[in-house]
Short mmCIF file of C-alpha atoms in Angstrom, two decimals:
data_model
loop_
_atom_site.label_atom_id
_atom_site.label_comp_id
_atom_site.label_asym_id
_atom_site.label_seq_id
_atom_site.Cartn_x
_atom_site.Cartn_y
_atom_site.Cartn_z
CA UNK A 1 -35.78 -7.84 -11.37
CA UNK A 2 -34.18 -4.16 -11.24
CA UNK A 3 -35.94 -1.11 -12.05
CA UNK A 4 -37.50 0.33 -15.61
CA UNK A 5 -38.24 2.71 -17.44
CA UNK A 6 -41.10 4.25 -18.80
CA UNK A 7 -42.31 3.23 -22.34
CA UNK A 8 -41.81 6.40 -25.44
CA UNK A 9 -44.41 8.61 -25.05
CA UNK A 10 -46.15 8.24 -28.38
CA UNK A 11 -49.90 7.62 -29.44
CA UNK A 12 -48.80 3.80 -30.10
CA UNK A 13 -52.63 2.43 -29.04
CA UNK A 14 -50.31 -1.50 -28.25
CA UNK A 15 -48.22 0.54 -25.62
CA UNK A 16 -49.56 0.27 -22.28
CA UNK A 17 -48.54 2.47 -19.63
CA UNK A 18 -46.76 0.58 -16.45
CA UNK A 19 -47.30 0.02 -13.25
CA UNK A 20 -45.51 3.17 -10.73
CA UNK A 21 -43.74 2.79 -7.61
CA UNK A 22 -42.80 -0.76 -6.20
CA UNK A 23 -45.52 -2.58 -8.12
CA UNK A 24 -43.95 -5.58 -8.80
CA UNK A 25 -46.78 -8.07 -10.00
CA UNK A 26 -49.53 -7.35 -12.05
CA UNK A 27 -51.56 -10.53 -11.60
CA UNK A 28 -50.48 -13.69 -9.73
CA UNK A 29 -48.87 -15.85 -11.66
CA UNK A 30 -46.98 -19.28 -10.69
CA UNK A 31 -44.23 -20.53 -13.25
CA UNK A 32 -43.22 -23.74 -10.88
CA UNK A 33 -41.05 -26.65 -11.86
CA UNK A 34 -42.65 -29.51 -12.85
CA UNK A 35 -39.74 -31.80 -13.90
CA UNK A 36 -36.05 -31.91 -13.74
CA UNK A 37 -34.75 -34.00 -17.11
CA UNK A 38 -31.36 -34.13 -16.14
CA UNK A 39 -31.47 -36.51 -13.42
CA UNK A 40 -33.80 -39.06 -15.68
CA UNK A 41 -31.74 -38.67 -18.89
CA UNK A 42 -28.11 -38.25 -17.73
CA UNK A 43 -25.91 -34.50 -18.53
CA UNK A 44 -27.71 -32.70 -21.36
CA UNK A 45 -25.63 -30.41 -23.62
CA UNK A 46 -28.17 -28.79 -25.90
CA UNK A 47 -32.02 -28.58 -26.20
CA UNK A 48 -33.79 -28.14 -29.28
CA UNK A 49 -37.63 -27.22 -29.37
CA UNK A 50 -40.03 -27.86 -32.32
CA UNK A 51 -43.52 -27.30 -32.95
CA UNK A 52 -44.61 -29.85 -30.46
CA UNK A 53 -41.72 -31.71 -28.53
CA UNK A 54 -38.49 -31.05 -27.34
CA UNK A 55 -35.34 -32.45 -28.53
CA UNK A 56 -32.65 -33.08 -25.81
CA UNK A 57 -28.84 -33.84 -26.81
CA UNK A 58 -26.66 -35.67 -24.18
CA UNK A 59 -23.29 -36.77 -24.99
CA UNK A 60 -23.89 -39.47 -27.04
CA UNK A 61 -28.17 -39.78 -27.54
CA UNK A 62 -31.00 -37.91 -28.51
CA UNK A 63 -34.33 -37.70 -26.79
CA UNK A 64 -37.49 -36.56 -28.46
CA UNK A 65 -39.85 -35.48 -25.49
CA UNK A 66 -43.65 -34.37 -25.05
CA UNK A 67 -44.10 -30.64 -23.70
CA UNK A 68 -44.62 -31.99 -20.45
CA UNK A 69 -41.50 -34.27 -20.35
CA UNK A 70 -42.32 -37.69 -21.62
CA UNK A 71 -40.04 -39.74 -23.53
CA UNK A 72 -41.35 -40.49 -27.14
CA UNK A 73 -37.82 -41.56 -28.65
CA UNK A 74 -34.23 -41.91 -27.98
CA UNK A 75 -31.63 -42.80 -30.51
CA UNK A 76 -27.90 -43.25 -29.37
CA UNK A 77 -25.61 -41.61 -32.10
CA UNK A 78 -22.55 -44.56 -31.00
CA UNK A 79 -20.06 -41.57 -30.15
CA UNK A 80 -16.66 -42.18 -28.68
CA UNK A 81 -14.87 -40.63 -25.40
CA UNK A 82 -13.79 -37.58 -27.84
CA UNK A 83 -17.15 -37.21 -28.94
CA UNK A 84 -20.04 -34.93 -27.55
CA UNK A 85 -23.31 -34.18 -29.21
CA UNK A 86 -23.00 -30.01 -29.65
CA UNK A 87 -26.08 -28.80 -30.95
CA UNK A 88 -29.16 -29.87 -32.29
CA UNK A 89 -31.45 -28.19 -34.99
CA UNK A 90 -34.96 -29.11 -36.04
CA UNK A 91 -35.40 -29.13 -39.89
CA UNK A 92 -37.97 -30.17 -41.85
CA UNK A 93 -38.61 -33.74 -41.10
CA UNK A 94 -35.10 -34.30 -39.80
CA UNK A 95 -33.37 -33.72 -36.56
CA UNK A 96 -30.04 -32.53 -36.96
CA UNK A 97 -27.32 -33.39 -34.55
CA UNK A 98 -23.57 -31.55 -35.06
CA UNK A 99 -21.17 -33.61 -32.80
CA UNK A 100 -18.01 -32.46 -31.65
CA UNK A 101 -14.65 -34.23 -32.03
CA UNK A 102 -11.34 -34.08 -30.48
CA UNK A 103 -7.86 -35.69 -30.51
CA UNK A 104 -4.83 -35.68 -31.32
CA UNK A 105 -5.01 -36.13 -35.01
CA UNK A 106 -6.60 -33.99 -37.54
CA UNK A 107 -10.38 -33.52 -35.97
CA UNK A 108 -13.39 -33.37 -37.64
CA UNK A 109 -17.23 -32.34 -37.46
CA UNK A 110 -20.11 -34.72 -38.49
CA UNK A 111 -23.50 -33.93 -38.65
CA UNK A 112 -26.30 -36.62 -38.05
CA UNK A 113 -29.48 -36.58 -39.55
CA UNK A 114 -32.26 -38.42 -37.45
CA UNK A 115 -35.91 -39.02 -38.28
CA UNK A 116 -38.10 -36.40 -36.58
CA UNK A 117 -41.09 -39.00 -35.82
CA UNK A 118 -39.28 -42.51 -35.24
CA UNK A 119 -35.88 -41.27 -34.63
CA UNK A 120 -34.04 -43.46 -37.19
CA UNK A 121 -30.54 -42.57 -38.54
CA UNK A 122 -30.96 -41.22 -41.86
CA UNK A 123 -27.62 -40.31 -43.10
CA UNK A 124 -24.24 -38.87 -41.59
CA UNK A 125 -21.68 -36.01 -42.70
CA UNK A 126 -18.33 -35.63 -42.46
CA UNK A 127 -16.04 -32.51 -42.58
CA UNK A 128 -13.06 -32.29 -44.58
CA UNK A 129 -11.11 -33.89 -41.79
CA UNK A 130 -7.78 -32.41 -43.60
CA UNK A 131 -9.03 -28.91 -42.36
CA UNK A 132 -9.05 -30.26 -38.60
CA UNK A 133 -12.72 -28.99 -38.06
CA UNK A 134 -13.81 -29.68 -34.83
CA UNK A 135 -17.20 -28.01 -34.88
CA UNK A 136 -20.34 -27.36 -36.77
CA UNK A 137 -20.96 -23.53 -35.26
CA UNK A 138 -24.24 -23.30 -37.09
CA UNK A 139 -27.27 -25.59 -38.92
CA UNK A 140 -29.83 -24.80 -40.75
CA UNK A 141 -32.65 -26.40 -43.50
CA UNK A 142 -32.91 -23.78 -45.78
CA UNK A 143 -35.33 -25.29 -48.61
CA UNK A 144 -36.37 -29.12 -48.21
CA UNK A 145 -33.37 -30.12 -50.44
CA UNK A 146 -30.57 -28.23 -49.03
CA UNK A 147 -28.93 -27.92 -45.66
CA UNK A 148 -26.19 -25.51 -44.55
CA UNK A 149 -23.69 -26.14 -42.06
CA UNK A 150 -20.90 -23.47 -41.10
CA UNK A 151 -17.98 -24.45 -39.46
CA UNK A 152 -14.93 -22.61 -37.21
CA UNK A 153 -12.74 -22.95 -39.96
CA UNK A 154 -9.84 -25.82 -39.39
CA UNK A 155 -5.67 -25.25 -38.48
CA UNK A 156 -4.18 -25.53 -42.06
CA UNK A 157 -0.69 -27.11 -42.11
CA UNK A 158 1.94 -25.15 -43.98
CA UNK A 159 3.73 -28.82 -44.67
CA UNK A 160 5.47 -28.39 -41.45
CA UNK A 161 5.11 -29.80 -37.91
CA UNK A 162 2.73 -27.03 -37.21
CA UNK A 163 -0.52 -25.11 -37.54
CA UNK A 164 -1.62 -21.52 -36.67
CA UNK A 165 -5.11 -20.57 -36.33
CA UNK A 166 -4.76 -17.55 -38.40
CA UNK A 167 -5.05 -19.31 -41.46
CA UNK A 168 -8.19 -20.76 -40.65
CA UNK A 169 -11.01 -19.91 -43.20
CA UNK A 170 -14.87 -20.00 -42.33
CA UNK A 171 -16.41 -23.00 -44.56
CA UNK A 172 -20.02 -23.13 -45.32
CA UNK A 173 -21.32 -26.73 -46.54
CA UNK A 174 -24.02 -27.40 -48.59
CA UNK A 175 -25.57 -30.62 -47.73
CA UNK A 176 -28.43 -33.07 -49.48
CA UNK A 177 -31.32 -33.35 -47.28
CA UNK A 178 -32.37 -36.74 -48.39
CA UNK A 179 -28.81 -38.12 -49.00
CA UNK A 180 -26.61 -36.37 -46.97
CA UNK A 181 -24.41 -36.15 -49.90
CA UNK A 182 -21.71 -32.69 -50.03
CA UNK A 183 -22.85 -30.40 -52.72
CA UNK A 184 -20.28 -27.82 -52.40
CA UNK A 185 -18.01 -25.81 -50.02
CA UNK A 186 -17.55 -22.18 -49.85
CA UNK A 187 -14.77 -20.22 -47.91
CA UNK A 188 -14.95 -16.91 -49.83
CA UNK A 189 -16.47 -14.85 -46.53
CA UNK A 190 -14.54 -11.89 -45.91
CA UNK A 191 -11.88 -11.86 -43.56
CA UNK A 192 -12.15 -13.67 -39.88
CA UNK A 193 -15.95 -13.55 -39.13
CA UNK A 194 -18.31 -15.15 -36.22
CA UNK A 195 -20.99 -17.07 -37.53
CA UNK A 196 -24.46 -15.84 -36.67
CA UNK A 197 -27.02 -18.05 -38.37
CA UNK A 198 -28.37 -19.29 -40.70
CA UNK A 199 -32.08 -18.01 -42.62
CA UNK A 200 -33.78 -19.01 -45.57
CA UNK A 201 -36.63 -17.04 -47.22
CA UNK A 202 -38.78 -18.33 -50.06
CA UNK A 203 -35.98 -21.27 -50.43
CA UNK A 204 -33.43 -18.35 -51.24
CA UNK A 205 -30.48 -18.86 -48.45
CA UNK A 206 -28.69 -16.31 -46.41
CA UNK A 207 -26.04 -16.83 -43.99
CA UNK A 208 -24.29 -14.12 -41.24
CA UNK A 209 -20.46 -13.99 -41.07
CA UNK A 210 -20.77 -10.80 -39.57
CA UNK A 211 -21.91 -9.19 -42.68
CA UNK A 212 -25.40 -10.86 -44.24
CA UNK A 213 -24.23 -12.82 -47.73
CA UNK A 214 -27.01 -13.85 -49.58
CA UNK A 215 -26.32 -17.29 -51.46
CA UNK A 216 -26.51 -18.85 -55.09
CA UNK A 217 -27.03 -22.27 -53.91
CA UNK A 218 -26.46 -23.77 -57.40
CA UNK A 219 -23.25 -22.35 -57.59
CA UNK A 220 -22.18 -22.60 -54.27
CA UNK A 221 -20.94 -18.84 -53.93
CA UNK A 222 -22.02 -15.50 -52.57
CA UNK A 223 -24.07 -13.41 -54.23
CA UNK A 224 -23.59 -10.12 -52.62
CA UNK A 225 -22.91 -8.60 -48.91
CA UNK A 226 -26.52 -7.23 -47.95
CA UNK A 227 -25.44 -5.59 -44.94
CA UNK A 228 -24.77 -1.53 -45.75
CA UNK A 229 -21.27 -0.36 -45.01
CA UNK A 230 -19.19 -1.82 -42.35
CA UNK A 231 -21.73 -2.93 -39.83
CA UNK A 232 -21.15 -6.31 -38.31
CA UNK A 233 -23.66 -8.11 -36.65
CA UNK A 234 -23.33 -10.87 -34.38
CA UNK A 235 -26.76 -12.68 -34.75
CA UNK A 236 -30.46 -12.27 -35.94
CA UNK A 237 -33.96 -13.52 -36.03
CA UNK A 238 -36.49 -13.72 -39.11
CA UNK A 239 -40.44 -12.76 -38.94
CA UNK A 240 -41.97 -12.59 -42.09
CA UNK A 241 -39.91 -10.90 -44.73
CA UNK A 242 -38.07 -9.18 -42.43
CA UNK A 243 -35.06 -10.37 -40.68
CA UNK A 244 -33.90 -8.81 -37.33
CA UNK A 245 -30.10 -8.27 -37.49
CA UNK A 246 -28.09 -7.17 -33.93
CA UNK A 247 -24.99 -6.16 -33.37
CA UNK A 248 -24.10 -2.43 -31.82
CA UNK A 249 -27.52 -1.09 -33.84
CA UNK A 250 -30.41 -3.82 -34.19
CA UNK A 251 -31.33 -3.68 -38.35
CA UNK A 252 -34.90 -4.62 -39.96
CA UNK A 253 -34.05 -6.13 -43.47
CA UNK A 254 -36.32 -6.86 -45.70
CA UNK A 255 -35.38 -9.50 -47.89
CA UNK A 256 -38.16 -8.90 -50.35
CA UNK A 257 -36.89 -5.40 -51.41
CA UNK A 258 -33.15 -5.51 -50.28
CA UNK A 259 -33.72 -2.79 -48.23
CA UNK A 260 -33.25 -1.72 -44.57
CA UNK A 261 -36.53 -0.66 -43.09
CA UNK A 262 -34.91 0.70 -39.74
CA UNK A 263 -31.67 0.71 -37.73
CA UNK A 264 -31.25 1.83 -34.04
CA UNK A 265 -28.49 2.17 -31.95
CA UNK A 266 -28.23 0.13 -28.96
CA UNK A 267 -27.16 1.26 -25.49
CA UNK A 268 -24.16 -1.59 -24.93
CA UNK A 269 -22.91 -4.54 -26.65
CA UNK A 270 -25.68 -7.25 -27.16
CA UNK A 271 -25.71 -10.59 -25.37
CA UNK A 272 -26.99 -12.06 -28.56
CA UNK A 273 -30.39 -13.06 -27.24
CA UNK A 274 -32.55 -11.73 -29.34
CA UNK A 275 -36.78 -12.81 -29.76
CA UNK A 276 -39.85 -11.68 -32.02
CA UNK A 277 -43.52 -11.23 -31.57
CA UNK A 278 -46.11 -10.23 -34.02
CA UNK A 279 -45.74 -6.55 -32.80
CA UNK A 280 -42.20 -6.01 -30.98
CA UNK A 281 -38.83 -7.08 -31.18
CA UNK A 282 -37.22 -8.33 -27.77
CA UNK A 283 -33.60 -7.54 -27.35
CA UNK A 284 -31.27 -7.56 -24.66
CA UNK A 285 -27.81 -6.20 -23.92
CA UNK A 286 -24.96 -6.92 -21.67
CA UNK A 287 -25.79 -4.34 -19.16
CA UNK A 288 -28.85 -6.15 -18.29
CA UNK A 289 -31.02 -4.44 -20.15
CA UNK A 290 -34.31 -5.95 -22.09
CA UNK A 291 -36.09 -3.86 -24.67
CA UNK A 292 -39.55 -4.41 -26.36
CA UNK A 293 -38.85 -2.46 -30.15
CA UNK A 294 -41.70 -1.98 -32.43
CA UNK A 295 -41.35 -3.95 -35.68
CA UNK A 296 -42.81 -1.15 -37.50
CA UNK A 297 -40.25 1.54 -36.54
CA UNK A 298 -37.72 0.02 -34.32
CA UNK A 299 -38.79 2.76 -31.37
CA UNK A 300 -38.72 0.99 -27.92
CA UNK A 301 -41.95 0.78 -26.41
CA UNK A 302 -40.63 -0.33 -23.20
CA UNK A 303 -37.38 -0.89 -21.32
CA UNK A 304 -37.05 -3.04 -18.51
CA UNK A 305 -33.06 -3.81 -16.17
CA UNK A 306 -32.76 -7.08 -15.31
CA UNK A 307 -31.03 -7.51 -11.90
CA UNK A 308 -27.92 -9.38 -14.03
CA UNK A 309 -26.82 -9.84 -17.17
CA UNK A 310 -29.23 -11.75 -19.57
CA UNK A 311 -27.77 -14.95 -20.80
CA UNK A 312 -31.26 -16.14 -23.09
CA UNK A 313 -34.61 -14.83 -23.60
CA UNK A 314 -37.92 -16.63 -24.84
CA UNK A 315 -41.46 -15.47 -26.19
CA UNK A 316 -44.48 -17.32 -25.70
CA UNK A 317 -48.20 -16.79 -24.77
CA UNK A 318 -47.62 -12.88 -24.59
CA UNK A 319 -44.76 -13.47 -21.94
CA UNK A 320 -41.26 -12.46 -22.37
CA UNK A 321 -38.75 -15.12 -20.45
CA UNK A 322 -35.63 -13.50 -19.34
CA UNK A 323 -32.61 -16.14 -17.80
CA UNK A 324 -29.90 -14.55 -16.08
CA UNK A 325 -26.58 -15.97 -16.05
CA UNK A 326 -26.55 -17.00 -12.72
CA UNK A 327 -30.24 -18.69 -12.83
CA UNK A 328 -32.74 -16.32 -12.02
CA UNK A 329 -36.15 -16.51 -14.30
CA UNK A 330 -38.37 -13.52 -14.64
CA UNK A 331 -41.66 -13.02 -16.87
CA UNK A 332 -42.35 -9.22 -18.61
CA UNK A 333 -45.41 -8.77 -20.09
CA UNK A 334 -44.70 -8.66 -24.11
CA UNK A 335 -47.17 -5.58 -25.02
CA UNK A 336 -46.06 -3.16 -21.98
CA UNK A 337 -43.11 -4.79 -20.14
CA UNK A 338 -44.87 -5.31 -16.40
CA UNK A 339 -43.44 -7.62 -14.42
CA UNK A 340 -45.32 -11.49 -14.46
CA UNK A 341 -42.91 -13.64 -12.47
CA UNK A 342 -39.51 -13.58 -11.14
CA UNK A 343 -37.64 -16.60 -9.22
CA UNK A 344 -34.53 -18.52 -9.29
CA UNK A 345 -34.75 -21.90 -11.63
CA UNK A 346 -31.87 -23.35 -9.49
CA UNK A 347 -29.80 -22.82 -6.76
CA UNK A 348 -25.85 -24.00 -8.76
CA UNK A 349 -25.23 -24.34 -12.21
CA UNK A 350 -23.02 -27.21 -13.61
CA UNK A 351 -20.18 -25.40 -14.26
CA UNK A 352 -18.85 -28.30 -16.21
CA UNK A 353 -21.35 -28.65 -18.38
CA UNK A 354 -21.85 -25.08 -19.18
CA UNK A 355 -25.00 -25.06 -21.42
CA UNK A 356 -27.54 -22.83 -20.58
CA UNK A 357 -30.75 -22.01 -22.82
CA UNK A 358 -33.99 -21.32 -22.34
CA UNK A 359 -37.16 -22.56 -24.80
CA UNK A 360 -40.90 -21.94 -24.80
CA UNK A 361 -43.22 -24.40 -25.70
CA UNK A 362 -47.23 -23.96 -25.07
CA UNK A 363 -47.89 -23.81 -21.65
CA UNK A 364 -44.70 -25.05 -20.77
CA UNK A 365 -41.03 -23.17 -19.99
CA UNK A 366 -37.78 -25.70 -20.17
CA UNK A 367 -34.65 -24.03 -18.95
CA UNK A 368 -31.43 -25.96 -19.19
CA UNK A 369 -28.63 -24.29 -16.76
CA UNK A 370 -27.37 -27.79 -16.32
CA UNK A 371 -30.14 -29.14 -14.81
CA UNK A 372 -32.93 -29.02 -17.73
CA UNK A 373 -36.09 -28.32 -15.67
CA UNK A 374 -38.98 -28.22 -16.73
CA UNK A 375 -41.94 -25.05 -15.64
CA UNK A 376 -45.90 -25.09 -16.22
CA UNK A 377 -46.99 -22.00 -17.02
CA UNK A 378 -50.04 -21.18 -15.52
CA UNK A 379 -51.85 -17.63 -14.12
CA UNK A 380 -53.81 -18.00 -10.95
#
């Protein structure tokens, strides 16, 4: 890990002041790896945690695993060599599995909903294949009846031979959660927008293009942009009523009153990774650099620069995980930003897979930069 700065100085009593000098550790602590997945369960693509388990997506299964790496089920999703399974999202009491599609033909999405205790198929959806969708960019439960799923848009054939991607709209589905039956599709999002996510809060569902739209889900249309002016966001993170918005400022929300509660700039563009405690709000940026904001005011209590750029961060047990792109792990301290741990999870990354991620569970850390491995937490 690089060097850092010292925390605001306010009368914040949660702000602790950091070590000086070269201290590098504050007490010994061991984060070693206690599993690699990848060599049991074949390539992974995408992890998923839940309250208790881990949910691993390979190219054509899902695993449900214990914290500590046991197999509880696996359920193969019968894909073809033009299939992959994407992502996977934990709802309710489904799993939700987008897999990719590719080929020559018009392509399409379909998402697969799986049991969350026995792993049993429960239903399947299918894009509008005339769109040529290849992939759900975002899931999400947002009441028990309803699911969202956002998708890249499609190529749109003017009758001719060909397709340009400029015509491509964004298309939100809304899905039944018991039947996996299409409610409605919506395209009205304005102009070409990234998909950030998808929140829900009191059953009342919001999705970021960009700009936040809050949704009538009866109707299957926008209610209003909630974002102020022309700010564009690129991903966010709910606690409570408020939800965490970053793009080049990081926004509190609060989706009771409409209202934004704070809005700071942020010193380069964001990597996206982007956690929440009960008392800070963990954001990084490209330049390497991981902040601990206070939810109350968005002021950073502490700063600390990362020795590369930060592809993930994760939050657990008052530690801050940081991944670098290239596979080094380090620990910060979530009230003050000291320095816990720092090592390298691996020594290559599968550059053909390309996945990395990083999830907290317990006492347990699972990073998956191609090799899914699996680190007990512990403090000696």
């Amino acid at each position: 890990m690089g060097s850092r700065s010292t925390p605001e100085a306010d009368s914040n009593p949660e702000t602790v002041t950091p070590p000086r000098g070269d201290t590098r550790t504050v007490t010994p602590f061991t984060g070693e790896v206690t599993r690699s997945l990848v060599g049991e369960f074949g390539r992974i693509n995408t992890v998923a945690a839940g309250d208790t388990t881990y949910y691993l997506g390979g190219p054509d299964a899902v695993r449900r695993l214990t914290p500590d790496g046991g197999l509880v089920w696996a359920t193969d999703l019968d894909v073809d060599d033009n299939d992959h399974v994407a992502t996977v999202t934990v709802g309710d009491s489904l799993v939700l599995c987008a897999v990719e599609t590719y080929g020559d033909e018009a392509t399409h999405a379909r998402l697969v909903a799986l049991d969350r205790e026995t792993g049993a198929k429960r239903w399947e959806f299918r894009t509008q294949t005339q769109h040529g969708e290849s992939r759900l960019d975002a899931v999400g439960q947002v009441s028990p009846e309803l699911i969202f799923a956002g998708t890249d848009g499609g190529y749109e054939s003017d009758g001719g031979d060909e397709s340009t991607e400029d015509d491509r709209p964004e298309r939100l589905y809304a899905i039944d959660a018991e039947t996996g039956d299409g409610l409605w599709t919506m395209t009205d999002f304005a102009g070409k927008a990234t998909f950030g996510g998808i929140f829900a809060f009191r059953n009342e569902p919001y999705v970021l293009y960009n700009h936040l739209y809050k949704i009538d889900a009866e109707a299957g249309r926008s209610r209003h942009v909630v974002a102020p002016g022309s700010r564009d966001f690129s991903g966010g993170v709910r606690h409570g009523e408020l939800l965490y918005l970053t793009g080049e400022t990081v926004q509190a929300y609060n989706m009771v009153t409409g209202s934004v509660r704070w809005e700071t700039d942020r010193s380069a563009m964001p990597t996206g990774a982007m956690q929440v405690g009960t008392r800070h709000l963990f954001v990084a940026t490209e330049d390497g650099t991981v902040a601990g904001l206070r939810t109350d005011d968005g002021r950073a209590a502490w700063r600390v620069t990362a020795s590369e750029p930060v592809l993930e961060l994760g939050y657990g047990a008052g530690l801050v995980w940081i991944l670098g792109e290239s596979g080094t792990l380090q620990a910060v301290r979530a009230d003050d930003g000291s320095i816990r741990h720092d090592s390298t999870v691996s020594n290559a990354v599968d550059a053909a897979n390309g996945f990395r991620s990083l999830y907290t569970l317990q006492d347990t850390v699972l990073v998956d930069d191609g090799w899914a491995q699996l680190f007990r937490v512990s403090s000696a």
